CSV table of C-alpha atoms in Angstrom, one decimal:
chain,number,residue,atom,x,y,z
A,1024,UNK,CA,14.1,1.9,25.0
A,1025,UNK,CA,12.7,5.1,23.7
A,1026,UNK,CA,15.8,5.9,22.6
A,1027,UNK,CA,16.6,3.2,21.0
A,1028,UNK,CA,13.1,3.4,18.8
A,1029,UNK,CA,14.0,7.2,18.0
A,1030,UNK,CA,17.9,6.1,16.8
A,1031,UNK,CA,16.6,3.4,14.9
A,1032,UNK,CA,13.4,5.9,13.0
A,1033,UNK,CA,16.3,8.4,12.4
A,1034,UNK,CA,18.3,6.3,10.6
A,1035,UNK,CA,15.4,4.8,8.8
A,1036,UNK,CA,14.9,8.4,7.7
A,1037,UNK,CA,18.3,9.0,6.8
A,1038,UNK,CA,19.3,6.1,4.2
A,1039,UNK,CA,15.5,7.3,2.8
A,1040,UNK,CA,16.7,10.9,2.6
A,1041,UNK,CA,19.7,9.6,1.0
A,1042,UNK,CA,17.8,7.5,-1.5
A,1043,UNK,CA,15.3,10.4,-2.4
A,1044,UNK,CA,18.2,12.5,-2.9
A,1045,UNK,CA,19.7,10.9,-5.8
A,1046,UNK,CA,21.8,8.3,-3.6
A,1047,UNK,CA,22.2,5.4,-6.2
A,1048,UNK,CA,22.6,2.8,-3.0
A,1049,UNK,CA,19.8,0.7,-3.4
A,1050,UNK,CA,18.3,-1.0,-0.1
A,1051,UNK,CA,17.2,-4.8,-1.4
A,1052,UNK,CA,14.3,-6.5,1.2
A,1053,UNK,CA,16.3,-9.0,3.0
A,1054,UNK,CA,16.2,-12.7,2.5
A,1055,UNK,CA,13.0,-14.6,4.0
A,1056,UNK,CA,14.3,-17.9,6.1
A,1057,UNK,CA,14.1,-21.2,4.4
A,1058,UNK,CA,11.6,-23.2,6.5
A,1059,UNK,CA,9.8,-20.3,7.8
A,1060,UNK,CA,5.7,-21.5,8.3
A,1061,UNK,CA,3.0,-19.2,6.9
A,1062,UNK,CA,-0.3,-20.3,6.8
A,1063,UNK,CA,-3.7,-18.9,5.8
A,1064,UNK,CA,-6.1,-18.7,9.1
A,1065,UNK,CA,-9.3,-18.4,6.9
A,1066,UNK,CA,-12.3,-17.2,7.5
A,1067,UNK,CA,-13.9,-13.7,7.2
A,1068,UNK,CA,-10.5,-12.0,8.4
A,1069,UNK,CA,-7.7,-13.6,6.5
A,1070,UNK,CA,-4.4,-13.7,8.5
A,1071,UNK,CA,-0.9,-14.9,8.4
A,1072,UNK,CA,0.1,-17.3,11.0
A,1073,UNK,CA,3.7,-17.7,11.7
A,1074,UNK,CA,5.9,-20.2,13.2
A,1075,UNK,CA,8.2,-18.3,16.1
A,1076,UNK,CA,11.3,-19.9,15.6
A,1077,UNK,CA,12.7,-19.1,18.9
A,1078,UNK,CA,9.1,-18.9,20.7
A,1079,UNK,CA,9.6,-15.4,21.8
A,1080,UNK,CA,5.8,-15.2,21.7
A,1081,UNK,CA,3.4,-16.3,24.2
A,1082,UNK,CA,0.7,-17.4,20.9
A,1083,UNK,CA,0.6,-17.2,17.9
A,1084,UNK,CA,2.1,-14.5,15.6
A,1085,UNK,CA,-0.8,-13.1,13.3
A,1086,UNK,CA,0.1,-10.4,10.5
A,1087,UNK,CA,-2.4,-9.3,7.8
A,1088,UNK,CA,-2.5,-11.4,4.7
A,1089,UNK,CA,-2.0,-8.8,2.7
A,1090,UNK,CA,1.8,-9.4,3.6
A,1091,UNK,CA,2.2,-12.2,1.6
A,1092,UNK,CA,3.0,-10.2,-1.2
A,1093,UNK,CA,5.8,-8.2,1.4
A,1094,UNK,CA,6.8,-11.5,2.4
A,1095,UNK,CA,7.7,-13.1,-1.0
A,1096,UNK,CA,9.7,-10.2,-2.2
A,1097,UNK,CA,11.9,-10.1,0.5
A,1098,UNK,CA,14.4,-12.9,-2.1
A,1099,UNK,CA,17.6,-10.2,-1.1
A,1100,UNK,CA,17.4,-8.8,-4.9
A,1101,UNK,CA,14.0,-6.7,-4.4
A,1102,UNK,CA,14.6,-3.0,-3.7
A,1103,UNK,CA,12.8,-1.4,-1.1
A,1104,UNK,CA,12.3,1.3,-3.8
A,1105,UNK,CA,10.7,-1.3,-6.3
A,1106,UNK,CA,8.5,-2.8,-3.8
A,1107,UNK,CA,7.4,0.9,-3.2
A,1108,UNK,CA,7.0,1.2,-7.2
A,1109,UNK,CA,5.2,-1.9,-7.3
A,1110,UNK,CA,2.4,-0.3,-4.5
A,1111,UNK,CA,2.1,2.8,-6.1
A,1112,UNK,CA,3.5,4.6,-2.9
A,1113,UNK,CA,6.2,7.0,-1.9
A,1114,UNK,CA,9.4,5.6,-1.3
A,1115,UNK,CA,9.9,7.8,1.8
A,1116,UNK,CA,6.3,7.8,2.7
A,1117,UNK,CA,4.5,6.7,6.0
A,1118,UNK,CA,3.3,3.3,4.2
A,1119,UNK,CA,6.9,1.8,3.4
A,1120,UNK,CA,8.6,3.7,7.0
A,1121,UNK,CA,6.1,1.4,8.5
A,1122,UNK,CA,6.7,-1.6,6.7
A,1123,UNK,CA,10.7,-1.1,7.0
A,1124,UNK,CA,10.1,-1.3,10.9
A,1125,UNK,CA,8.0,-4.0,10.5
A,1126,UNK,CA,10.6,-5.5,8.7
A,1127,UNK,CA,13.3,-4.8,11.0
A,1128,UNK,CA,10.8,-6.4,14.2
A,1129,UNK,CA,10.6,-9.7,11.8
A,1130,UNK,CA,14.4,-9.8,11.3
A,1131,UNK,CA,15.4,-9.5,15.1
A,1132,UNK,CA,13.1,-12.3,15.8
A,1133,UNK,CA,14.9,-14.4,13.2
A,1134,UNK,CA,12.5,-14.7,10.0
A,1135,UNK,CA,15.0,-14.1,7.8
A,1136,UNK,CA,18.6,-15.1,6.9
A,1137,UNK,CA,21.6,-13.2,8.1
A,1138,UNK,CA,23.6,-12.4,11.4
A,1139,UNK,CA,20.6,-11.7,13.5
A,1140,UNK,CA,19.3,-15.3,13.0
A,1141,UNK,CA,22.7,-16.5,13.0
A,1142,UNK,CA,23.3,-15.1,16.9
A,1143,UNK,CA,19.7,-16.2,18.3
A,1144,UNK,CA,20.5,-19.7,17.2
A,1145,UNK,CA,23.8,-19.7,18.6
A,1146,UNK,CA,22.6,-17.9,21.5
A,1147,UNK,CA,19.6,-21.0,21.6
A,1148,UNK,CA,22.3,-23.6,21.4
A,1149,UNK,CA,24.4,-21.9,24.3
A,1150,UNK,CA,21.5,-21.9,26.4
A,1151,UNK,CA,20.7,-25.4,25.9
A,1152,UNK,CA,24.0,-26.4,26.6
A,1153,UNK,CA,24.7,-24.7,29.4
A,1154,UNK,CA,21.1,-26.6,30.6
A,1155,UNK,CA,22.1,-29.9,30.2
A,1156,UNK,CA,18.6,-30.9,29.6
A,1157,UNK,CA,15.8,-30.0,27.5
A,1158,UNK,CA,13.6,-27.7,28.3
A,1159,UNK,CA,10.5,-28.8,30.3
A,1160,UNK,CA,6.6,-28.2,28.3
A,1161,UNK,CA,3.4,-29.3,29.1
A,1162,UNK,CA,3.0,-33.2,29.7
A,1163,UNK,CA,6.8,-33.5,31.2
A,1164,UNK,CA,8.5,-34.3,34.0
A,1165,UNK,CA,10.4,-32.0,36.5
A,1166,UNK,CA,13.9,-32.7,37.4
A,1167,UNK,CA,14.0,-34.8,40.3
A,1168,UNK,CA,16.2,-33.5,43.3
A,1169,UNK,CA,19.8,-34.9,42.2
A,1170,UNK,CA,19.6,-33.6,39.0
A,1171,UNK,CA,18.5,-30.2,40.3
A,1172,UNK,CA,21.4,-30.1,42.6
A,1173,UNK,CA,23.9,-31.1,39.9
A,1174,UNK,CA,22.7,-28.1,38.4
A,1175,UNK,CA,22.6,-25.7,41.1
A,1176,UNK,CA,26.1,-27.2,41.6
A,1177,UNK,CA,27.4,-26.7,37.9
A,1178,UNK,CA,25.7,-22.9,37.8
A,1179,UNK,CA,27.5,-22.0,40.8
A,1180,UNK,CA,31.0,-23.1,39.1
């Protein structure tokens, strides 16, 4: 996992390098999710509440509200270097290595549009169907004992 982090900070680093150095790529913010639910929680501490799309969370998801600004650039034209402009900050500064990675968390849970949203639905959908039911919450009912043997029996195929 560690590992993983480190490979993922390094090239972080790199394609800022690159941009610092002259590299005319351009990184845009990617593309925030039709549909996705942000609300205000109020109060003395103003938060962001998200909707988990694929309830990878046990609660809740609560980010800062000053990321609503973050949030609504990321349209897939907005430049990470603008956005960094547009804060008065260094491109390759701590402030916008930590809000790439943030970025990057958001994405792999599926906030915004692209192949990572793309494989957790269709990764959803396998799991469903490969259920053949939907998936027990509060107030439900547990399978009785023929439908739990049909699939023990299907699993085991």
């Amino acid at each position: 996992m560690l590992f993983i982090i480190r490979e993922q900070v390094f090239g972080l680093l790199g394609i800022l390098r690159r941009r610092s150095a002259g590299d005319d790529r351009q990184t845009t913010l990617p593309i925030l999710r039709h549909g996705t639910d942000l609300r205000s929680s109020g109060g003395w501490r103003s938060y962001l509440v998200l909707h988990d799309p694929f309830s990878f969370a046990d609660g809740p998801i609560m980010v800062h509200s000053d990321m609503v600004d973050v949030l609504q650039s990321c349209d897939g034209v907005t430049t990470i270097a603008q956005l960094a402009e547009a804060a008065n900050v260094e491109v390759d500064g701590p402030e916008m290595t930590r809000l790439i990675l943030f970025l990057r968390q958001m994405d792999e849970m599926g906030y915004f549009e692209g192949a990572s949203y793309e494989q957790r639905k269709l990764n959803e959908l396998e799991v469903v169907g490969a259920r053949g039911t939907s998936a027990i919450c509060a107030g439900a009912t547990y399978p009785g004992e023929e439908e739990v043997t049909e699939l023990r029996d299907a699993l085991r195929k």
